[in-house]
């Protein structure tokens, strides 16, 4: 049977259809002024898990959440003065702000990879804007390519990289900027660049009024983005690949067969479904960490498909702080 071609021109009806798909938890390829994104409802854990699945990312890097404007951004993140200044200057545009996640935010913890921060951007592209307002959801979107390959700047690139794994790709023509957004971390102590991109460091310095202590290595080469962010770490100690947990521990289980000695058990997926497990991972870890216990035991997770990313995050979470990569 012939494959249905998922690339369609970004007409109003096509955007409306795409927005409906987003609301239903499906993924859509869409243009922004920087690169094409693979978008999903940022408030839907399962949708976010499928982003990682389709991109075949070996780890859960946090994703950028795309919003309509500063007002919508304020419902998801906490803006200090400097972040507000940067948003007013560069939005809509190629600047992503990493700021504290708002306590009342209903975005998936998987979007933030379990961190207390959230990356926000207002895209300067009519199709992206229409998709967000039509769906009424914040849209999480990494670049729409397989992990480790070049970012797509046309709808055809998206199709070439992801094929029919995405059922709808909105074609809005080539991206004007063609490189990803600049990602900055905005903290009380100041702003620093996590990833160079479409907005120059110079332009940001002109707004904040000081030289940025950037995160580039002396060589001038950016460190791999996945290394830049801190990793989620629970306050309790963690033991991995445990089949015989202690009574005083809490258990993060996986699958239908799990030990019953622990009073508190959270099961990532009784069906043994890795996508469901990914969707539950950070929320359940946080939940177990709230409970007074001798530690968190985690059952073995198969090292295949999304299990690779789950195990990567579990190992980082289990590492003592001084063993963590920066
Ligand atoms: O231009 C772009 O930024 C495109 C379009 C689609 O908007 N998106 C994009 O997303 O390039 P992605 O997922 O490929 O890159 C997101 C970057 C990663 O380097 C990630 O580590 C960083 O943003 N990031 C996201 N959330 C973060 C957080 N909470 N803390 C630190 N870094 C974060
Ligand atoms: Mg990317």
mmCIF file of C-alpha atoms and ligand atoms in Angstrom:
data_model
loop_
_atom_site.group_PDB
_atom_site.id
_atom_site.type_symbol
_atom_site.label_atom_id
_atom_site.label_comp_id
_atom_site.label_asym_id
_atom_site.label_seq_id
_atom_site.Cartn_x
_atom_site.Cartn_y
_atom_site.Cartn_z
ATOM 1 C CA UNK A 1 0.000 0.000 0.000
ATOM 2 C CA UNK A 2 1.262 3.483 -0.840
ATOM 3 C CA UNK A 3 2.404 5.588 2.141
ATOM 4 C CA UNK A 4 0.337 8.676 2.871
ATOM 5 C CA UNK A 5 2.534 11.708 2.311
ATOM 6 C CA UNK A 6 2.466 13.592 5.650
ATOM 7 C CA UNK A 7 3.818 16.913 4.282
ATOM 8 C CA UNK A 8 0.956 19.367 3.682
ATOM 9 C CA UNK A 9 0.948 23.107 2.939
ATOM 10 C CA UNK A 10 0.310 25.117 6.125
ATOM 11 C CA UNK A 11 -3.137 26.416 5.139
ATOM 12 C CA UNK A 12 -5.694 27.510 7.760
ATOM 13 C CA UNK A 13 -7.617 24.200 7.616
ATOM 14 C CA UNK A 14 -4.357 22.228 7.832
ATOM 15 C CA UNK A 15 -3.285 24.229 10.894
ATOM 16 C CA UNK A 16 -6.700 23.679 12.485
ATOM 17 C CA UNK A 17 -6.361 19.956 11.870
ATOM 18 C CA UNK A 18 -2.831 19.998 13.308
ATOM 19 C CA UNK A 19 -4.083 21.832 16.415
ATOM 20 C CA UNK A 20 -6.712 19.148 16.928
ATOM 21 C CA UNK A 21 -4.026 16.476 16.666
ATOM 22 C CA UNK A 22 -1.937 18.299 19.290
ATOM 23 C CA UNK A 23 -4.928 18.443 21.640
ATOM 24 C CA UNK A 24 -5.432 14.700 21.163
ATOM 25 C CA UNK A 25 -1.851 13.972 22.185
ATOM 26 C CA UNK A 26 -0.412 13.425 18.690
ATOM 27 C CA UNK A 27 2.746 15.013 17.309
ATOM 28 C CA UNK A 28 3.041 17.482 14.447
ATOM 29 C CA UNK A 29 6.042 18.766 12.484
ATOM 30 C CA UNK A 30 5.822 22.552 12.103
ATOM 31 C CA UNK A 31 7.948 25.485 10.943
ATOM 32 C CA UNK A 32 9.470 28.174 13.133
ATOM 33 C CA UNK A 33 11.805 30.976 12.066
ATOM 34 C CA UNK A 34 14.808 29.005 13.386
ATOM 35 C CA UNK A 35 14.281 25.332 12.447
ATOM 36 C CA UNK A 36 11.328 22.950 12.115
ATOM 37 C CA UNK A 37 10.036 21.560 15.404
ATOM 38 C CA UNK A 38 8.457 18.247 16.368
ATOM 39 C CA UNK A 39 5.596 19.546 18.486
ATOM 40 C CA UNK A 40 3.442 17.982 21.162
ATOM 41 C CA UNK A 41 1.158 19.197 23.972
ATOM 42 C CA UNK A 42 3.572 20.255 26.739
ATOM 43 C CA UNK A 43 0.979 19.338 29.372
ATOM 44 C CA UNK A 44 0.622 15.737 28.137
ATOM 45 C CA UNK A 45 3.193 13.274 29.550
ATOM 46 C CA UNK A 46 2.447 10.604 26.949
ATOM 47 C CA UNK A 47 2.820 13.045 24.052
ATOM 48 C CA UNK A 48 6.191 14.166 25.396
ATOM 49 C CA UNK A 49 7.312 10.561 25.812
ATOM 50 C CA UNK A 50 6.517 9.946 22.144
ATOM 51 C CA UNK A 51 8.718 12.903 21.135
ATOM 52 C CA UNK A 52 11.704 11.168 22.725
ATOM 53 C CA UNK A 53 10.647 7.871 21.206
ATOM 54 C CA UNK A 54 10.396 9.227 17.655
ATOM 55 C CA UNK A 55 13.636 11.229 17.863
ATOM 56 C CA UNK A 56 15.387 8.179 19.319
ATOM 57 C CA UNK A 57 17.072 10.396 21.893
ATOM 58 C CA UNK A 58 19.315 8.274 24.125
ATOM 59 C CA UNK A 59 18.616 10.573 27.074
ATOM 60 C CA UNK A 60 15.852 12.887 28.237
ATOM 61 C CA UNK A 61 17.205 16.335 27.453
ATOM 62 C CA UNK A 62 14.744 18.977 28.569
ATOM 63 C CA UNK A 63 12.672 20.462 25.731
ATOM 64 C CA UNK A 64 11.773 24.009 24.726
ATOM 65 C CA UNK A 65 8.145 24.984 25.335
ATOM 66 C CA UNK A 66 6.686 27.315 22.706
ATOM 67 C CA UNK A 67 4.091 29.873 23.795
ATOM 68 C CA UNK A 68 2.078 32.711 22.184
ATOM 69 C CA UNK A 69 3.393 35.601 24.203
ATOM 70 C CA UNK A 70 4.878 36.789 27.476
ATOM 71 C CA UNK A 71 1.525 36.539 29.221
ATOM 72 C CA UNK A 72 1.212 32.826 28.430
ATOM 73 C CA UNK A 73 4.878 32.353 29.388
ATOM 74 C CA UNK A 74 4.181 33.882 32.817
ATOM 75 C CA UNK A 75 1.751 31.070 33.615
ATOM 76 C CA UNK A 76 4.554 28.514 33.127
ATOM 77 C CA UNK A 77 7.701 30.209 34.419
ATOM 78 C CA UNK A 78 8.839 32.720 37.039
ATOM 79 C CA UNK A 79 10.196 35.900 35.455
ATOM 80 C CA UNK A 80 12.730 37.954 37.396
ATOM 81 C CA UNK A 81 13.440 41.484 36.113
ATOM 82 C CA UNK A 82 16.270 40.481 33.809
ATOM 83 C CA UNK A 83 14.373 37.603 32.183
ATOM 84 C CA UNK A 84 11.444 39.963 31.640
ATOM 85 C CA UNK A 85 13.739 42.509 30.005
ATOM 86 C CA UNK A 86 15.144 39.870 27.651
ATOM 87 C CA UNK A 87 11.679 38.600 26.763
ATOM 88 C CA UNK A 88 10.429 42.114 26.015
ATOM 89 C CA UNK A 89 13.435 42.772 23.794
ATOM 90 C CA UNK A 90 13.708 39.500 21.864
ATOM 91 C CA UNK A 91 10.230 37.933 21.760
ATOM 92 C CA UNK A 92 8.869 36.872 19.401
ATOM 93 C CA UNK A 93 12.239 35.563 18.261
ATOM 94 C CA UNK A 94 15.175 33.191 18.451
ATOM 95 C CA UNK A 95 15.838 33.477 22.173
ATOM 96 C CA UNK A 96 14.961 30.690 24.615
ATOM 97 C CA UNK A 97 14.836 31.604 28.296
ATOM 98 C CA UNK A 98 15.520 28.940 30.933
ATOM 99 C CA UNK A 99 13.856 30.161 34.136
ATOM 100 C CA UNK A 100 12.337 28.584 37.268
ATOM 101 C CA UNK A 101 9.229 26.527 36.559
ATOM 102 C CA UNK A 102 6.109 28.154 38.017
ATOM 103 C CA UNK A 103 4.653 26.153 40.907
ATOM 104 C CA UNK A 104 1.217 26.287 39.304
ATOM 105 C CA UNK A 105 2.513 25.172 35.894
ATOM 106 C CA UNK A 106 0.743 22.114 34.531
ATOM 107 C CA UNK A 107 3.473 21.226 32.039
ATOM 108 C CA UNK A 108 4.778 17.660 32.017
ATOM 109 C CA UNK A 109 7.756 17.062 34.311
ATOM 110 C CA UNK A 110 9.281 15.121 31.419
ATOM 111 C CA UNK A 111 9.470 18.387 29.418
ATOM 112 C CA UNK A 112 11.810 19.755 32.092
ATOM 113 C CA UNK A 113 13.542 16.367 32.510
ATOM 114 C CA UNK A 114 12.533 16.578 36.161
ATOM 115 C CA UNK A 115 14.387 19.878 36.739
ATOM 116 C CA UNK A 116 12.932 22.874 38.524
ATOM 117 C CA UNK A 117 13.447 25.018 35.414
ATOM 118 C CA UNK A 118 11.585 25.410 32.136
ATOM 119 C CA UNK A 119 12.809 26.607 28.731
ATOM 120 C CA UNK A 120 10.386 29.051 27.061
ATOM 121 C CA UNK A 121 10.275 30.680 23.649
ATOM 122 C CA UNK A 122 7.813 32.742 21.608
ATOM 123 C CA UNK A 123 8.439 31.798 17.957
ATOM 124 C CA UNK A 124 8.417 34.543 15.350
ATOM 125 C CA UNK A 125 6.523 32.574 12.708
ATOM 126 C CA UNK A 126 2.853 32.896 11.810
ATOM 127 C CA UNK A 127 2.276 29.147 11.375
ATOM 128 C CA UNK A 128 3.830 28.346 14.769
ATOM 129 C CA UNK A 129 1.826 31.168 16.364
ATOM 130 C CA UNK A 130 -1.437 29.957 14.815
ATOM 131 C CA UNK A 131 -0.750 26.380 15.879
ATOM 132 C CA UNK A 132 -0.265 27.434 19.512
ATOM 133 C CA UNK A 133 -3.350 29.652 19.629
ATOM 134 C CA UNK A 134 -5.581 27.175 17.757
ATOM 135 C CA UNK A 135 -4.572 24.321 20.058
ATOM 136 C CA UNK A 136 -4.707 26.467 23.182
ATOM 137 C CA UNK A 137 -1.740 24.517 24.550
ATOM 138 C CA UNK A 138 1.894 25.297 25.179
ATOM 139 C CA UNK A 139 3.788 23.259 22.564
ATOM 140 C CA UNK A 140 6.970 21.406 23.475
ATOM 141 C CA UNK A 141 9.192 21.000 20.441
ATOM 142 C CA UNK A 142 12.747 19.900 19.875
ATOM 143 C CA UNK A 143 14.142 20.174 16.370
ATOM 144 C CA UNK A 144 12.279 17.683 14.165
ATOM 145 C CA UNK A 145 15.166 15.375 13.308
ATOM 146 C CA UNK A 146 16.562 12.080 14.548
ATOM 147 C CA UNK A 147 18.866 12.588 17.516
ATOM 148 C CA UNK A 148 22.440 13.296 16.444
ATOM 149 C CA UNK A 149 21.553 14.502 12.939
ATOM 150 C CA UNK A 150 21.268 18.014 11.486
ATOM 151 C CA UNK A 151 18.319 20.237 12.375
ATOM 152 C CA UNK A 152 15.711 20.493 9.583
ATOM 153 C CA UNK A 153 15.078 23.823 7.859
ATOM 154 C CA UNK A 154 12.403 22.599 5.449
ATOM 155 C CA UNK A 155 9.384 20.309 5.669
ATOM 156 C CA UNK A 156 11.126 17.887 3.318
ATOM 157 C CA UNK A 157 14.108 17.650 5.716
ATOM 158 C CA UNK A 158 11.692 16.638 8.462
ATOM 159 C CA UNK A 159 10.216 13.937 6.272
ATOM 160 C CA UNK A 160 13.669 12.740 5.180
ATOM 161 C CA UNK A 161 14.762 12.371 8.819
ATOM 162 C CA UNK A 162 11.616 11.105 10.543
ATOM 163 C CA UNK A 163 9.665 9.580 7.640
ATOM 164 C CA UNK A 164 6.118 8.550 8.366
ATOM 165 C CA UNK A 165 6.758 8.362 12.129
ATOM 166 C CA UNK A 166 5.109 11.809 12.130
ATOM 167 C CA UNK A 167 1.682 11.714 10.520
ATOM 168 C CA UNK A 168 1.465 15.452 9.793
ATOM 169 C CA UNK A 169 4.180 17.918 8.800
ATOM 170 C CA UNK A 170 3.034 21.494 8.125
ATOM 171 C CA UNK A 171 4.987 22.969 5.232
ATOM 172 C CA UNK A 172 5.613 26.671 5.800
ATOM 173 C CA UNK A 173 8.540 26.974 3.409
ATOM 174 C CA UNK A 174 12.222 27.244 4.348
ATOM 175 C CA UNK A 175 13.182 28.644 7.787
ATOM 176 C CA UNK A 176 14.442 32.212 7.658
ATOM 177 C CA UNK A 177 17.104 31.915 10.346
ATOM 178 C CA UNK A 178 18.065 28.295 9.815
ATOM 179 C CA UNK A 179 19.924 27.772 13.096
ATOM 180 C CA UNK A 180 18.385 27.009 16.469
ATOM 181 C CA UNK A 181 17.503 29.599 19.066
ATOM 182 C CA UNK A 182 20.037 30.911 21.555
ATOM 183 C CA UNK A 183 19.382 29.244 24.915
ATOM 184 C CA UNK A 184 20.161 31.362 27.973
ATOM 185 C CA UNK A 185 19.882 30.496 31.621
ATOM 186 C CA UNK A 186 18.498 33.465 33.525
ATOM 187 C CA UNK A 187 19.175 33.253 37.250
ATOM 188 C CA UNK A 188 19.161 35.746 40.131
ATOM 189 C CA UNK A 189 22.961 35.771 39.845
ATOM 190 C CA UNK A 190 22.798 36.672 36.147
ATOM 191 C CA UNK A 191 22.404 35.372 32.640
ATOM 192 C CA UNK A 192 24.600 32.844 30.865
ATOM 193 C CA UNK A 193 24.525 31.244 27.439
ATOM 194 C CA UNK A 194 23.799 27.504 27.371
ATOM 195 C CA UNK A 195 23.689 27.241 23.589
ATOM 196 C CA UNK A 196 24.681 29.833 20.996
ATOM 197 C CA UNK A 197 22.061 30.415 18.298
ATOM 198 C CA UNK A 198 19.963 32.883 16.337
ATOM 199 C CA UNK A 199 20.373 35.847 18.737
ATOM 200 C CA UNK A 200 23.978 36.956 19.199
ATOM 201 C CA UNK A 201 25.685 37.105 22.576
ATOM 202 C CA UNK A 202 26.512 40.723 21.814
ATOM 203 C CA UNK A 203 22.826 41.625 21.422
ATOM 204 C CA UNK A 204 22.035 39.991 24.769
ATOM 205 C CA UNK A 205 24.920 41.785 26.481
ATOM 206 C CA UNK A 206 23.565 45.094 25.184
ATOM 207 C CA UNK A 207 20.313 44.405 27.027
ATOM 208 C CA UNK A 208 21.645 43.068 30.336
ATOM 209 C CA UNK A 209 24.479 45.584 30.438
ATOM 210 C CA UNK A 210 27.402 43.274 31.271
ATOM 211 C CA UNK A 211 29.637 40.703 29.594
ATOM 212 C CA UNK A 212 28.043 37.279 29.795
ATOM 213 C CA UNK A 213 29.913 34.605 31.627
ATOM 214 C CA UNK A 214 29.208 32.179 28.835
ATOM 215 C CA UNK A 215 29.391 28.448 29.057
ATOM 216 C CA UNK A 216 31.727 28.000 26.139
ATOM 217 C CA UNK A 217 34.918 26.138 26.756
ATOM 218 C CA UNK A 218 38.250 27.879 26.225
ATOM 219 C CA UNK A 219 38.467 26.251 22.802
ATOM 220 C CA UNK A 220 35.461 28.323 21.829
ATOM 221 C CA UNK A 221 33.530 25.140 21.109
ATOM 222 C CA UNK A 222 30.181 24.749 22.796
ATOM 223 C CA UNK A 223 29.909 21.822 25.144
ATOM 224 C CA UNK A 224 27.348 19.294 24.076
ATOM 225 C CA UNK A 225 23.955 20.693 25.109
ATOM 226 C CA UNK A 226 23.045 17.596 27.084
ATOM 227 C CA UNK A 227 25.991 18.255 29.402
ATOM 228 C CA UNK A 228 24.992 21.797 30.222
ATOM 229 C CA UNK A 229 21.970 21.412 32.360
ATOM 230 C CA UNK A 230 21.992 20.071 35.870
ATOM 231 C CA UNK A 231 20.298 16.743 36.327
ATOM 232 C CA UNK A 232 17.367 15.885 38.462
ATOM 233 C CA UNK A 233 18.544 14.322 41.712
ATOM 234 C CA UNK A 234 16.258 13.157 44.522
ATOM 235 C CA UNK A 235 17.295 13.852 48.121
ATOM 236 C CA UNK A 236 16.988 10.183 49.131
ATOM 237 C CA UNK A 237 19.638 7.664 48.101
ATOM 238 C CA UNK A 238 18.734 5.438 45.187
ATOM 239 C CA UNK A 239 19.562 1.828 44.373
ATOM 240 C CA UNK A 240 19.128 0.657 40.788
ATOM 241 C CA UNK A 241 18.289 -2.722 39.258
ATOM 242 C CA UNK A 242 16.957 -3.992 42.546
ATOM 243 C CA UNK A 243 14.929 -7.211 42.645
ATOM 244 C CA UNK A 244 14.872 -7.614 46.446
ATOM 245 C CA UNK A 245 14.225 -4.203 48.057
ATOM 246 C CA UNK A 246 14.429 -3.634 51.841
ATOM 247 C CA UNK A 247 11.309 -3.169 53.925
ATOM 248 C CA UNK A 248 12.206 0.429 54.859
ATOM 249 C CA UNK A 249 12.674 1.500 51.263
ATOM 250 C CA UNK A 250 10.102 2.773 48.788
ATOM 251 C CA UNK A 251 9.931 0.998 45.442
ATOM 252 C CA UNK A 252 9.832 2.247 41.884
ATOM 253 C CA UNK A 253 8.518 -0.839 40.125
ATOM 254 C CA UNK A 254 8.226 -1.845 36.484
ATOM 255 C CA UNK A 255 5.960 -4.567 35.124
ATOM 256 C CA UNK A 256 3.265 -6.822 36.514
ATOM 257 C CA UNK A 257 5.579 -8.857 38.766
ATOM 258 C CA UNK A 258 7.113 -6.824 41.569
ATOM 259 C CA UNK A 259 8.174 -7.500 45.172
ATOM 260 C CA UNK A 260 5.626 -6.572 47.835
ATOM 261 C CA UNK A 261 7.837 -5.964 50.917
ATOM 262 C CA UNK A 262 7.774 -2.150 50.541
ATOM 263 C CA UNK A 263 4.842 -0.220 51.965
ATOM 264 C CA UNK A 264 4.978 2.356 49.191
ATOM 265 C CA UNK A 265 5.226 1.306 45.558
ATOM 266 C CA UNK A 266 4.870 3.368 42.387
ATOM 267 C CA UNK A 267 4.720 1.332 39.207
ATOM 268 C CA UNK A 268 6.158 2.980 36.073
ATOM 269 C CA UNK A 269 4.090 0.626 33.935
ATOM 270 C CA UNK A 270 2.264 -2.482 35.059
ATOM 271 C CA UNK A 271 2.029 -3.491 31.371
ATOM 272 C CA UNK A 272 5.793 -3.158 31.031
ATOM 273 C CA UNK A 273 5.288 -0.398 28.445
ATOM 274 C CA UNK A 274 8.394 1.781 28.112
ATOM 275 C CA UNK A 275 6.531 4.807 26.741
ATOM 276 C CA UNK A 276 4.169 4.771 29.706
ATOM 277 C CA UNK A 277 7.196 4.356 31.993
ATOM 278 C CA UNK A 278 8.918 7.391 30.461
ATOM 279 C CA UNK A 279 5.759 9.459 30.885
ATOM 280 C CA UNK A 280 5.590 8.530 34.588
ATOM 281 C CA UNK A 281 9.299 8.612 35.447
ATOM 282 C CA UNK A 282 9.923 12.068 36.916
ATOM 283 C CA UNK A 283 6.514 12.504 38.543
ATOM 284 C CA UNK A 284 6.828 9.137 40.336
ATOM 285 C CA UNK A 285 10.435 9.757 41.409
ATOM 286 C CA UNK A 286 9.420 13.113 42.920
ATOM 287 C CA UNK A 287 6.479 11.503 44.578
ATOM 288 C CA UNK A 288 8.594 8.755 46.171
ATOM 289 C CA UNK A 289 11.210 11.306 47.233
ATOM 290 C CA UNK A 290 8.530 13.140 49.300
ATOM 291 C CA UNK A 291 8.074 10.052 51.458
ATOM 292 C CA UNK A 292 10.173 9.501 54.563
ATOM 293 C CA UNK A 293 12.102 6.286 53.783
ATOM 294 C CA UNK A 294 15.494 4.583 53.919
ATOM 295 C CA UNK A 295 15.880 5.156 50.199
ATOM 296 C CA UNK A 296 14.407 4.529 46.787
ATOM 297 C CA UNK A 297 14.849 1.134 45.169
ATOM 298 C CA UNK A 298 14.308 0.892 41.428
ATOM 299 C CA UNK A 299 13.579 -2.348 39.609
ATOM 300 C CA UNK A 300 15.526 -3.238 36.437
ATOM 301 C CA UNK A 301 14.312 -1.494 33.273
ATOM 302 C CA UNK A 302 15.101 -3.155 29.924
ATOM 303 C CA UNK A 303 17.925 -1.344 28.097
ATOM 304 C CA UNK A 304 16.033 -1.053 24.788
ATOM 305 C CA UNK A 305 14.119 1.743 22.989
ATOM 306 C CA UNK A 306 13.017 4.388 25.533
ATOM 307 C CA UNK A 307 14.504 2.182 28.263
ATOM 308 C CA UNK A 308 17.958 3.492 27.273
ATOM 309 C CA UNK A 309 16.903 7.077 28.073
ATOM 310 C CA UNK A 310 15.087 6.000 31.244
ATOM 311 C CA UNK A 311 18.177 4.166 32.520
ATOM 312 C CA UNK A 312 20.414 7.119 31.593
ATOM 313 C CA UNK A 313 18.288 9.461 33.724
ATOM 314 C CA UNK A 314 18.026 6.937 36.564
ATOM 315 C CA UNK A 315 21.818 6.530 36.669
ATOM 316 C CA UNK A 316 22.297 10.313 36.749
ATOM 317 C CA UNK A 317 19.650 10.663 39.456
ATOM 318 C CA UNK A 318 21.299 7.914 41.516
ATOM 319 C CA UNK A 319 24.806 9.407 41.263
ATOM 320 C CA UNK A 320 25.924 11.368 44.335
ATOM 321 C CA UNK A 321 26.095 15.137 43.603
ATOM 322 C CA UNK A 322 29.891 15.176 43.182
ATOM 323 C CA UNK A 323 29.682 12.357 40.656
ATOM 324 C CA UNK A 324 27.222 14.271 38.523
ATOM 325 C CA UNK A 325 28.326 15.836 35.325
ATOM 326 C CA UNK A 326 27.942 19.595 35.474
HETATM 327 O O1 LIG B 1 15.228 26.985 17.619
HETATM 328 C C1 LIG B 1 15.027 26.120 18.478
HETATM 329 O O2 LIG B 1 15.405 26.273 19.642
HETATM 330 C C2 LIG B 1 14.279 24.850 18.037
HETATM 331 C C3 LIG B 1 12.898 25.259 17.566
HETATM 332 C C4 LIG B 1 12.027 24.098 17.203
HETATM 333 O O3 LIG B 1 12.289 26.078 18.536
HETATM 334 N N1 LIG B 1 14.228 23.896 19.102
HETATM 335 C C5 LIG B 1 15.337 23.205 19.534
HETATM 336 O O4 LIG B 1 15.081 22.325 20.573
HETATM 337 O O5 LIG B 1 16.446 23.346 19.076
HETATM 338 P P1 LIG B 1 16.102 21.191 21.074
HETATM 339 O O6 LIG B 1 15.304 20.302 21.967
HETATM 340 O O7 LIG B 1 16.767 20.540 19.917
HETATM 341 O O8 LIG B 1 17.127 21.980 21.958
HETATM 342 C C6 LIG B 1 16.738 22.445 23.237
HETATM 343 C C7 LIG B 1 17.942 22.937 23.999
HETATM 344 C C8 LIG B 1 18.813 21.788 24.449
HETATM 345 O O9 LIG B 1 20.156 22.166 24.309
HETATM 346 C C9 LIG B 1 18.426 21.638 25.907
HETATM 347 O O10 LIG B 1 19.450 21.056 26.660
HETATM 348 C C10 LIG B 1 18.144 23.080 26.305
HETATM 349 O O11 LIG B 1 17.515 23.617 25.166
HETATM 350 N N2 LIG B 1 17.206 23.149 27.441
HETATM 351 C C11 LIG B 1 15.868 22.996 27.409
HETATM 352 N N3 LIG B 1 15.338 23.078 28.646
HETATM 353 C C12 LIG B 1 16.359 23.316 29.485
HETATM 354 C C13 LIG B 1 16.461 23.485 30.899
HETATM 355 N N4 LIG B 1 15.381 23.442 31.686
HETATM 356 N N5 LIG B 1 17.693 23.692 31.407
HETATM 357 C C14 LIG B 1 18.771 23.738 30.604
HETATM 358 N N6 LIG B 1 18.745 23.558 29.262
HETATM 359 C C15 LIG B 1 17.564 23.359 28.700
HETATM 360 MG MG1 LIG B 2 18.108 19.659 18.276
#
